[in-house]
Coordinates of C-alpha atoms and ligand atoms in Angstrom, one line a residue:
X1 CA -41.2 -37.4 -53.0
X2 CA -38.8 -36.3 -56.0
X3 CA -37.9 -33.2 -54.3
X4 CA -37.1 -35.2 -51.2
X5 CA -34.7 -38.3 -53.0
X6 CA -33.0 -34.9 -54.4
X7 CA -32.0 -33.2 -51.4
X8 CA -31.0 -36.7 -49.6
X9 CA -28.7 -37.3 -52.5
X10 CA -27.2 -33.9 -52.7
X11 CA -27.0 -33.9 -49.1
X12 CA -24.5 -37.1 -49.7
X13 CA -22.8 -35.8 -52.3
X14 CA -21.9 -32.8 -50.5
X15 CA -20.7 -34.8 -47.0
X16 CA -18.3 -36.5 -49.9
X17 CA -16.9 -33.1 -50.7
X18 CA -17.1 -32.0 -47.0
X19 CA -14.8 -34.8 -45.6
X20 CA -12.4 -34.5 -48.6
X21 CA -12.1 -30.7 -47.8
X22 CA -11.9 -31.5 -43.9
X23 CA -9.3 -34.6 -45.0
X24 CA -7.1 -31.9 -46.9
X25 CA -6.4 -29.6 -44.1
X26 CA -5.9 -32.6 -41.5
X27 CA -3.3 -33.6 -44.4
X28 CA -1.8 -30.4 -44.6
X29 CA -1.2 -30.0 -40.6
X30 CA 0.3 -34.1 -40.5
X31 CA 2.5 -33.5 -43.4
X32 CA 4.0 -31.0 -41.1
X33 CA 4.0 -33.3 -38.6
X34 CA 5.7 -36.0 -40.5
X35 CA 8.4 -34.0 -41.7
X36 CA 9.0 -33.0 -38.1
X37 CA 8.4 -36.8 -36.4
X38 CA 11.5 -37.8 -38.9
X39 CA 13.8 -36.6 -37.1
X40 CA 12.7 -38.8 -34.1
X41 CA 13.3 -41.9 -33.1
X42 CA 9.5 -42.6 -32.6
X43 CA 8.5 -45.6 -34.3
X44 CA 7.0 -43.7 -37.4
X45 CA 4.7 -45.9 -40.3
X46 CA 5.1 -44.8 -43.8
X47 CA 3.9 -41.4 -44.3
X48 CA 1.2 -42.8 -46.7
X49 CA 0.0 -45.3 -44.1
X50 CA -0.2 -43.0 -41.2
X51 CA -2.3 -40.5 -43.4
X52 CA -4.8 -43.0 -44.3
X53 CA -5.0 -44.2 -40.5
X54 CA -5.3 -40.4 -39.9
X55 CA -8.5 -40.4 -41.9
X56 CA -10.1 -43.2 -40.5
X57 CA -9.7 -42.9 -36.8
X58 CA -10.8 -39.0 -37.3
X59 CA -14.2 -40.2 -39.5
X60 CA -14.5 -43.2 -36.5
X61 CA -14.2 -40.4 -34.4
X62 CA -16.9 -38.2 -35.6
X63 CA -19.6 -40.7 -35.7
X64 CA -18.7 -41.6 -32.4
X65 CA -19.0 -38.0 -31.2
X66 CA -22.2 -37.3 -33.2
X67 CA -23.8 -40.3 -31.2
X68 CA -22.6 -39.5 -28.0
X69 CA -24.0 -36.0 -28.3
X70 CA -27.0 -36.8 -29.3
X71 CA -27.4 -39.4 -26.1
X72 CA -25.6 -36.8 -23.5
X73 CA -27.2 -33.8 -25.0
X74 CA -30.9 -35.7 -24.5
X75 CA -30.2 -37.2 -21.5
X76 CA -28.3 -34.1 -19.5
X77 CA -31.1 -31.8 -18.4
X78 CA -29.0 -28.8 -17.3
X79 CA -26.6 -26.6 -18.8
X80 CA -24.1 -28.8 -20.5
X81 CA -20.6 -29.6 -21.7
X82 CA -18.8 -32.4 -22.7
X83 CA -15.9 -33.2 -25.1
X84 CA -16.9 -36.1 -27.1
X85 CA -13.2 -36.6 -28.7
X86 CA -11.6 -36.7 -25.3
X87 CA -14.3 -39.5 -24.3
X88 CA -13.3 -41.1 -26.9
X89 CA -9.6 -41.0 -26.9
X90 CA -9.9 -42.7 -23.6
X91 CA -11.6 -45.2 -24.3
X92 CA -9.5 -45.9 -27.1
X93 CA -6.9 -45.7 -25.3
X94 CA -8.6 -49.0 -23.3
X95 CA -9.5 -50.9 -26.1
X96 CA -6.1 -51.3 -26.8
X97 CA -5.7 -53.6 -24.0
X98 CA -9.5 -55.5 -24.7
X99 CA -9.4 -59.1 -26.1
X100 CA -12.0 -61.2 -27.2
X101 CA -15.6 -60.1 -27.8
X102 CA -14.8 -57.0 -25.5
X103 CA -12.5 -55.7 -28.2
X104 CA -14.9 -56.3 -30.8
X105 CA -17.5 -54.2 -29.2
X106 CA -15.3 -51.5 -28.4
X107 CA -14.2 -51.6 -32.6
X108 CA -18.2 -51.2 -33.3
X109 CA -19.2 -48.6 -31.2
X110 CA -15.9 -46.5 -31.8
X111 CA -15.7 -47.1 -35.2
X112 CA -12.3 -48.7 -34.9
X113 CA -9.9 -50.6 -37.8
X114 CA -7.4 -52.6 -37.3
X115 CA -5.1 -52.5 -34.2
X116 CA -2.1 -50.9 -36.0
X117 CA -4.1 -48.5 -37.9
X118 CA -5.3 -47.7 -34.8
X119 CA -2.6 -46.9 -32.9
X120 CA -1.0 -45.1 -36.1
X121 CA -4.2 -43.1 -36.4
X122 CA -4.1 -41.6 -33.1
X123 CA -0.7 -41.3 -32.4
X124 CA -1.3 -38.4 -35.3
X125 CA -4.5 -37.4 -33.9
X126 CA -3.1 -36.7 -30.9
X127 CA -0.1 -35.1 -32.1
X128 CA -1.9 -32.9 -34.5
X129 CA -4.4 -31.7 -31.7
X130 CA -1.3 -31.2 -29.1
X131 CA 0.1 -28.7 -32.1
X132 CA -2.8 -26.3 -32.5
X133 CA -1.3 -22.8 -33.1
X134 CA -3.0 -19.8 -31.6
X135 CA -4.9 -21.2 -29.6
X136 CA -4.4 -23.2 -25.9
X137 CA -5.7 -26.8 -26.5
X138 CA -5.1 -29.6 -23.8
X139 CA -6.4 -33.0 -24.1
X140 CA -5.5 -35.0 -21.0
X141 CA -6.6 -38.3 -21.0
X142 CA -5.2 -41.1 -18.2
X143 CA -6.3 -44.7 -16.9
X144 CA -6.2 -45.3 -13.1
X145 CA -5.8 -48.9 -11.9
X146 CA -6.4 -50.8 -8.8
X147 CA -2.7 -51.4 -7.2
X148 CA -3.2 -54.5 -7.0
X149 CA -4.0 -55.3 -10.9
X150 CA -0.3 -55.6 -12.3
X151 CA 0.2 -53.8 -15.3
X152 CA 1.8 -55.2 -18.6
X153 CA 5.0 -53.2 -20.0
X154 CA 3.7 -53.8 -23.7
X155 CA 0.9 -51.7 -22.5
X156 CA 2.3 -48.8 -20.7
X157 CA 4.9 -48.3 -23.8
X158 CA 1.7 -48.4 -26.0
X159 CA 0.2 -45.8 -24.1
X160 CA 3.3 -43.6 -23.8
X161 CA 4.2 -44.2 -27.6
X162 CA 0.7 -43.7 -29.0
X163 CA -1.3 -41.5 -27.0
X164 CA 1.1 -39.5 -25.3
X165 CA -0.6 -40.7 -22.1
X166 CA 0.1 -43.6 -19.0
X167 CA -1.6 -45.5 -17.2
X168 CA -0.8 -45.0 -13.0
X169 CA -1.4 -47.6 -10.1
X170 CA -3.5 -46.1 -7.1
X171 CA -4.5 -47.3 -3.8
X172 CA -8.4 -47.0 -4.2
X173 CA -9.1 -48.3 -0.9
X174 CA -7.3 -44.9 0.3
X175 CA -10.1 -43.0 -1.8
X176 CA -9.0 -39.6 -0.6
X177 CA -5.8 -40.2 -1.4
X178 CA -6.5 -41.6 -4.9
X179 CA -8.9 -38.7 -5.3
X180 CA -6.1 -36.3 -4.7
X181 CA -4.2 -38.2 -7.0
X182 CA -6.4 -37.9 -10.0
X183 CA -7.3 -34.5 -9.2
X184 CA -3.9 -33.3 -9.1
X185 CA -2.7 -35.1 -12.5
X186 CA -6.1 -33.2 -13.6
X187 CA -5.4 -29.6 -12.5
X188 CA -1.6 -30.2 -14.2
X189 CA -3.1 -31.1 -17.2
X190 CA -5.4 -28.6 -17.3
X191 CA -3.6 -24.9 -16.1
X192 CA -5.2 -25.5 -13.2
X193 CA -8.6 -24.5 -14.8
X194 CA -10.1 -27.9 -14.3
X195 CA -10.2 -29.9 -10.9
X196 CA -12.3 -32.7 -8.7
X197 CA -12.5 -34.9 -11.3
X198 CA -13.4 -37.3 -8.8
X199 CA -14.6 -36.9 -4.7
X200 CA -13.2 -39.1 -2.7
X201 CA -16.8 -40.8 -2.1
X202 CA -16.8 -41.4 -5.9
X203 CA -14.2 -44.1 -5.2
X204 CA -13.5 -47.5 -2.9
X205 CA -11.5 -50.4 -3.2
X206 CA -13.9 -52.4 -5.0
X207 CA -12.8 -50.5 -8.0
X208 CA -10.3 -51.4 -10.7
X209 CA -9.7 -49.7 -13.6
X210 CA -11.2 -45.4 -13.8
X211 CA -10.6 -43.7 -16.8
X212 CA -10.4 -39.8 -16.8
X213 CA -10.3 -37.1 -19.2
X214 CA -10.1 -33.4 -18.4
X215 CA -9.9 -31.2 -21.6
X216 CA -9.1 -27.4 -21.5
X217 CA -9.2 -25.1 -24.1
X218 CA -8.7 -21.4 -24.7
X219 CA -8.7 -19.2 -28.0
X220 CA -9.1 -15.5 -28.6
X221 CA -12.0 -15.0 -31.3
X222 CA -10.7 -14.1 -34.8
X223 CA -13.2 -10.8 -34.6
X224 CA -13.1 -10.0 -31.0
X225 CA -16.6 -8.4 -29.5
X226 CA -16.3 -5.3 -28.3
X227 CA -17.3 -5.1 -24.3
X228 CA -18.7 -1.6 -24.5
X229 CA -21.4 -3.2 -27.0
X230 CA -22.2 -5.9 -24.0
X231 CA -25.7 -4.8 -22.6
X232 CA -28.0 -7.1 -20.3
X233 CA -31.0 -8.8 -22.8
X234 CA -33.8 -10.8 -22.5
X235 CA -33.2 -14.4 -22.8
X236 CA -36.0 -16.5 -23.4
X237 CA -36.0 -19.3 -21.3
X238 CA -38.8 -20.9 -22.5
X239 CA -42.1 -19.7 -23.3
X240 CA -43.2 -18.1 -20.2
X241 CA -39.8 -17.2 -18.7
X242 CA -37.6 -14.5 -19.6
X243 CA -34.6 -13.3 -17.9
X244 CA -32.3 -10.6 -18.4
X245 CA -28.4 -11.4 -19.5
X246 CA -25.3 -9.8 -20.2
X247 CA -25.3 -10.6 -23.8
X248 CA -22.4 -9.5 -26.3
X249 CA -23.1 -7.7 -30.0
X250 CA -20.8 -7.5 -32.9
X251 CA -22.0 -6.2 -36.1
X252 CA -19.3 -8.6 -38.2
X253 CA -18.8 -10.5 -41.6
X254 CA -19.8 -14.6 -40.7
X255 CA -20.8 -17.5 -42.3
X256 CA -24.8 -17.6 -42.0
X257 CA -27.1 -20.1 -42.8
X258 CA -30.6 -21.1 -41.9
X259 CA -32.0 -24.8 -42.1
X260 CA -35.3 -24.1 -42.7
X261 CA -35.8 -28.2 -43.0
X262 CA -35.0 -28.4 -39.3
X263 CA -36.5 -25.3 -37.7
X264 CA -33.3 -23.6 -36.8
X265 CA -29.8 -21.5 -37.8
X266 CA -26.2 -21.6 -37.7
X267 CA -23.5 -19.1 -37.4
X268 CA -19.7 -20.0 -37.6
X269 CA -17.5 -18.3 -35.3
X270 CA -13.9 -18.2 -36.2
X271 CA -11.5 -18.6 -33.6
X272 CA -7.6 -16.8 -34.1
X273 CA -7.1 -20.1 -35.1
X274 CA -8.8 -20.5 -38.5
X275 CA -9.3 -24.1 -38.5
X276 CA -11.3 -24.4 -35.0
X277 CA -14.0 -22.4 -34.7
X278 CA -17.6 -22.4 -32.6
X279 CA -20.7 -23.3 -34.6
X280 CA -23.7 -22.1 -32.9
X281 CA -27.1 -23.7 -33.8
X282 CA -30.3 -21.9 -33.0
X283 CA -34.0 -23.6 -33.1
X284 CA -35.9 -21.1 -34.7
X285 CA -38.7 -21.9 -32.0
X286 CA -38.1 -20.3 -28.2
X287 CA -38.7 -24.5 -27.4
X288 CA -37.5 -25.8 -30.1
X289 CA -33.9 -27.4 -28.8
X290 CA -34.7 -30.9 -27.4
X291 CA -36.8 -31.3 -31.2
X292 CA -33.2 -29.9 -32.6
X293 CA -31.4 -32.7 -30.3
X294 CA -33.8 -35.5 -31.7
X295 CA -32.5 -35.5 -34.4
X296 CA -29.0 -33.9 -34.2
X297 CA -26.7 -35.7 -36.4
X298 CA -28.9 -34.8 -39.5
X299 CA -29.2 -31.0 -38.0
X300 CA -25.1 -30.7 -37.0
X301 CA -24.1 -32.8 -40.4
X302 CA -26.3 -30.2 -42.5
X303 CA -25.1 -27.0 -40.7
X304 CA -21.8 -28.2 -41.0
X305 CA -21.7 -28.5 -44.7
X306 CA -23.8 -25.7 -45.7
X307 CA -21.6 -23.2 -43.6
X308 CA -18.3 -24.9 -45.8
X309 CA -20.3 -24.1 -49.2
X310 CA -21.5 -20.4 -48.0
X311 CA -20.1 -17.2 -47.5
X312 CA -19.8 -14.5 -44.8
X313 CA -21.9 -12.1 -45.4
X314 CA -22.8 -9.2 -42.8
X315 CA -24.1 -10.6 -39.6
X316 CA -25.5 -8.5 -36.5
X317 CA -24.8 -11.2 -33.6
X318 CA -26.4 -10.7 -30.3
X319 CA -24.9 -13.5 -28.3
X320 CA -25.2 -14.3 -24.4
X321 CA -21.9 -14.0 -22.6
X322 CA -22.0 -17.4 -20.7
X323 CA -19.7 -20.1 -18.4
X324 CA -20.7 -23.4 -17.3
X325 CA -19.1 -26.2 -16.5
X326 CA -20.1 -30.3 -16.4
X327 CA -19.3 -33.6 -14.7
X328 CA -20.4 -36.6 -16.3
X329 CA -19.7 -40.1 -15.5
X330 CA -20.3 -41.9 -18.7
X331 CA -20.1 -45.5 -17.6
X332 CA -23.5 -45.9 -17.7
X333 CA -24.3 -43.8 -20.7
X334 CA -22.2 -45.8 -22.9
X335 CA -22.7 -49.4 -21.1
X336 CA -26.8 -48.8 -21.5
X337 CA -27.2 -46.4 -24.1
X338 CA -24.4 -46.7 -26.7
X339 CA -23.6 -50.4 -27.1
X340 CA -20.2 -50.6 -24.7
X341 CA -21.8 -53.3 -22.1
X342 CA -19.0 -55.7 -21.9
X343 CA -16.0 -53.7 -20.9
X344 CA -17.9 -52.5 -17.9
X345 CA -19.5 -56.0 -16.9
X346 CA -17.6 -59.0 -15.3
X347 CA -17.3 -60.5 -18.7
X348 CA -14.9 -58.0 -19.3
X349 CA -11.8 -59.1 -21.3
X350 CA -8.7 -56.3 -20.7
X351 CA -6.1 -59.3 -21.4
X352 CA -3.9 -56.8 -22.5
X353 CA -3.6 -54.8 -19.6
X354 CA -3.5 -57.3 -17.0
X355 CA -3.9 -61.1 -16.4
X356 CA -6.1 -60.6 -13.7
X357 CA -9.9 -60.1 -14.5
X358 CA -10.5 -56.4 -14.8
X359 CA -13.2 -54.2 -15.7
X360 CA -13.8 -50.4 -16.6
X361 CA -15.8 -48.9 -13.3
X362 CA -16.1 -45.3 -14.6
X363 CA -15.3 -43.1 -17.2
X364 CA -15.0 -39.4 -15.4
X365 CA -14.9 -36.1 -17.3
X366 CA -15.4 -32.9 -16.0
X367 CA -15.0 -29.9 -18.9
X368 CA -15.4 -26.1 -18.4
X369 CA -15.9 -23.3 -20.8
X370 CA -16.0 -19.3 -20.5
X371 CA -17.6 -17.3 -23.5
X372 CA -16.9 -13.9 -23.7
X373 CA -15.8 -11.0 -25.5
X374 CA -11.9 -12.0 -26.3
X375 CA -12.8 -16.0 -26.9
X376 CA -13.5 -18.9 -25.1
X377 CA -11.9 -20.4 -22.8
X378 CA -12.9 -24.4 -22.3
X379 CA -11.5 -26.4 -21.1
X380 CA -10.7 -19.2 -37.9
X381 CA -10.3 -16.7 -39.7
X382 CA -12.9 -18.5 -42.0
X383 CA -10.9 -20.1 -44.5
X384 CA -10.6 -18.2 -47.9
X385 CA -13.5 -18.8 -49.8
X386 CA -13.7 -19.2 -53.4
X387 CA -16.3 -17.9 -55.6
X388 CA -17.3 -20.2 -58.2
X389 CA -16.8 -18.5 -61.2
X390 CA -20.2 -19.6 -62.9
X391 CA -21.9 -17.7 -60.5
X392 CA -22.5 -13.8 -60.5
X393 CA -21.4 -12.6 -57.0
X394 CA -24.2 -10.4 -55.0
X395 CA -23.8 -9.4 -52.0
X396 CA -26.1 -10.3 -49.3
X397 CA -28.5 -8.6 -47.1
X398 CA -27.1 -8.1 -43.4
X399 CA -29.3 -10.0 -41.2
X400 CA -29.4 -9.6 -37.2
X401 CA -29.2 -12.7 -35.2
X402 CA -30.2 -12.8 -31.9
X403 CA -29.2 -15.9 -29.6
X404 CA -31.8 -14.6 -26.8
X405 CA -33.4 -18.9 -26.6
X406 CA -31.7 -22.5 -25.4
X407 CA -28.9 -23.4 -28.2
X408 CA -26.2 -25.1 -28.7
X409 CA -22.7 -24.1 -29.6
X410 CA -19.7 -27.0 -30.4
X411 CA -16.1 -26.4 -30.6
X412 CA -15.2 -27.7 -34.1
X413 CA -11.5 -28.3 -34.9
X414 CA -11.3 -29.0 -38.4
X415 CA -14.7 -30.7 -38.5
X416 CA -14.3 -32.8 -35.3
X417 CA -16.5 -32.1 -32.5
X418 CA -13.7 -31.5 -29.7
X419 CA -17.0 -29.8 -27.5
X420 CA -20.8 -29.5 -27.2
X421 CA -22.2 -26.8 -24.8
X422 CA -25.4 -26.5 -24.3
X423 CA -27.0 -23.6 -22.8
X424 CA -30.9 -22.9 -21.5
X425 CA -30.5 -20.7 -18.7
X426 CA -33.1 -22.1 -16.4
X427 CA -30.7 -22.0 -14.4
X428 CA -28.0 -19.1 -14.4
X429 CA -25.2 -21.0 -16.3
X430 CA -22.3 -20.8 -13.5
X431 CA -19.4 -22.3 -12.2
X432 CA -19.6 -24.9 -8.7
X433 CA -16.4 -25.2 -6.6
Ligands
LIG501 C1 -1.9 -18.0 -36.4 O1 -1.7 -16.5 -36.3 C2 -0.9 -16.0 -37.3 C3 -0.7 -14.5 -37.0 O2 -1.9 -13.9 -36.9 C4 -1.5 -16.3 -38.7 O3 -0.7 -15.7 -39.7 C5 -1.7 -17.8 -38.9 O4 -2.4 -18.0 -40.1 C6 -2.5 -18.3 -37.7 N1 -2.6 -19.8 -37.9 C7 -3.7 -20.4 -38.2 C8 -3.6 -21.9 -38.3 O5 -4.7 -19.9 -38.3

């Protein structure tokens, strides 16, 4: 009982110091930004202000995205990938435009402040992710309304001033032209990588207000694998099923850590980039991921801060070269499982947007990822650690690691979850056209 109290309070203590860390470098990159939006004519808060909305939309965020995983990742039985920010920077981008109770459940299950802070906190969200060196990231987020819902001009600037984005007019009783429409704006958005969003059955012209988001991302590894080192391995697929896979080795310095609390491991791999990298968590047991899912916020939360307070040490990684890509329509996900019911019912309040009743019909997302030896591509050099001084530095012994079972692997920019992937190879993780 005494031992337990003690690890839940040093667990807390430590998420302190994690999100101050994680705080710092967002800090760092939005100073940047600050110095350069001055020079604009971009209606720009107090540098002070616009940190601290910084820091709360981006804490909002990750609670959001640690629930959402935990739902998806439970309730998607295939291969898997979703972006969790980019779900939720659409939807923010909607609750700008909710009144009434609407708005207040959008505030709740987002973890939104006030309506300025808000829109401050994103506008530098979004700016700081569209400015991520060395790597290719694209967040494309867009609402698509029913032509015959007119649109307010307070709310088409506030789009176009705070989230970069817009929202367009289509006819969706034409649904294969409005599926064109919203694939094409997707494919732009996305170096063509990702495309049918929507089919043109998906929509008719009893629909009003669809919001996309099509996310692409590509970065070289900081340690690249070499491909001569790539040999086909068994992959357990669960505990009678093996199958042979082109799986990648690297003997490399990583950060390592095992959770024995939660049956599993986590390895941090740095991207060129050094403040996004790929996190990926094993079970220790062949069928031990849905268990890991359960109770994922405690297992991602824990990884996350242990792998800040460790340091590499030598790693043999045998990791399964891999490419899958998702569709998910999350209306119903979030309407029955995450507490956002009224902006998809006929209660809806989206006064902002329009004067005519109006309610959310889908929220579309389709998100892609390649693993192999150069990077991802998806739709850090591990920062510098510091030995404390009180302790007397020994080195480690190398451990092998071998990803050969279901796991999970997220894209983490600077602590935020901008993807989940998860991979079980029941089914040969592969691409649809
Ligand atoms: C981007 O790459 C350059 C050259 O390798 C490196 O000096 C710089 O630190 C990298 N930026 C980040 C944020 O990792």
């Amino acid at each position: 009982m005494f031992v337990r109290r003690f690890i839940l309070r040093s667990t807390r203590l430590t998420l302190e110091e994690y999100s101050m860390d994680k705080m710092r470098t967002l800090q760092k990159s939005l100073l940047a930004l600050c110095l350069f939006a001055s020079a604009m004519a971009s209606p720009t808060p107090k540098p002070t202000e616009s940190l601290e909305a910084l820091q709360i939309v981006s804490q909002g965020a990750q609670l959001f995205s640690t629930n959402m995983i935990k739902i998806v990742a439970k309730e998607q039985q295939d291969n898997l990938i979703a972006s969790p920010l980019s779900a939720n920077i659409a939807l923010t981008m909607a609750a700008n435009g909710a009144a009434g109770t609407t708005e207040e459940q959008f505030r709740h299950v987002l973890h939104l402040p006030s309506k300025t802070q808000t829109l401050t906190g994103f506008q530098q969200l979004i700016n700081t992710m569209n400015n991520v060196e060395n790597v290719t990231l694209n967040l494309a987020n867009k609402l698509f309304i029913g032509k015959d819902f007119p649109v307010k001009s307070q709310y088409k600037q506030d789009l176009q001033t705070y989230f970069h984005s817009d929202i367009e007019s289509v006819d969706f009783s034409q649904s294969a032209k409005a599926a064109d429409t919203i694939n094409t704006w997707s494919k732009e958005k996305t170096n063509n990588r990702i495309d049918n969003i929507v089919q043109a059955d998906d929509l008719d012209s009893s629909l009003a207000l669809v919001l996309a988001n099509a996310v692409y991302f590509k970065g070289n590894w900081a340690h690249q694998f070499d491909p001569k080192a790539t040999t086909d391995r068994p992959f357990h697929v669960d505990a009678n099923n093996v199958k042979q896979v082109p799986t990648m080795f690297r003997k490399g310095n990583y950060k390592y850590v095992e959770l024995p609390e939660h049956e599993a491991k986590c390895i941090e791999l740095p991207y060129a980039n050094k403040e996004v990298s790929m996190v990926i968590i094993l079970p220790d047991k062949i069928d031990g991921l849905a268990a890991l899912i359960d109770n994922i916020d405690a297992v991602m939360l824990d990884c996350n801060v242990r792998l800040a307070q460790t340091y590499e040490r030598e790693v043999r990684v045998y990791l399964p070269k891999f490419k899958t890509e998702s569709k998910l329509d999350l209306g119903n996900t979030l309407s029955t499982k995450m507490g956002l019911s009224e902006p998809f019912s006929n209660s809806a309040n989206f006064n902002g947007i329009s004067d005519l009743p109006l309610k959310i019909d889908k929220v579309v997302q389709k998100a892609f990822i390649e693993v192999n030896e150069e990077g991802s591509e998806a739709a850090a050099v591990t920062g510098a650690s510091v030995r404390p001084l009180s302790i007397v530095w020994k080195p480690l012994k190398p451990i092998t690691l071998e990803v050969d079972h279901p796991f999970l692997a997220i894209v983490n920019y600077n602590g935020l979850a901008l993807f989940i992937t998860k991979i079980l190879w029941h089914q040969q993780p592969k691409i649809s056209t």
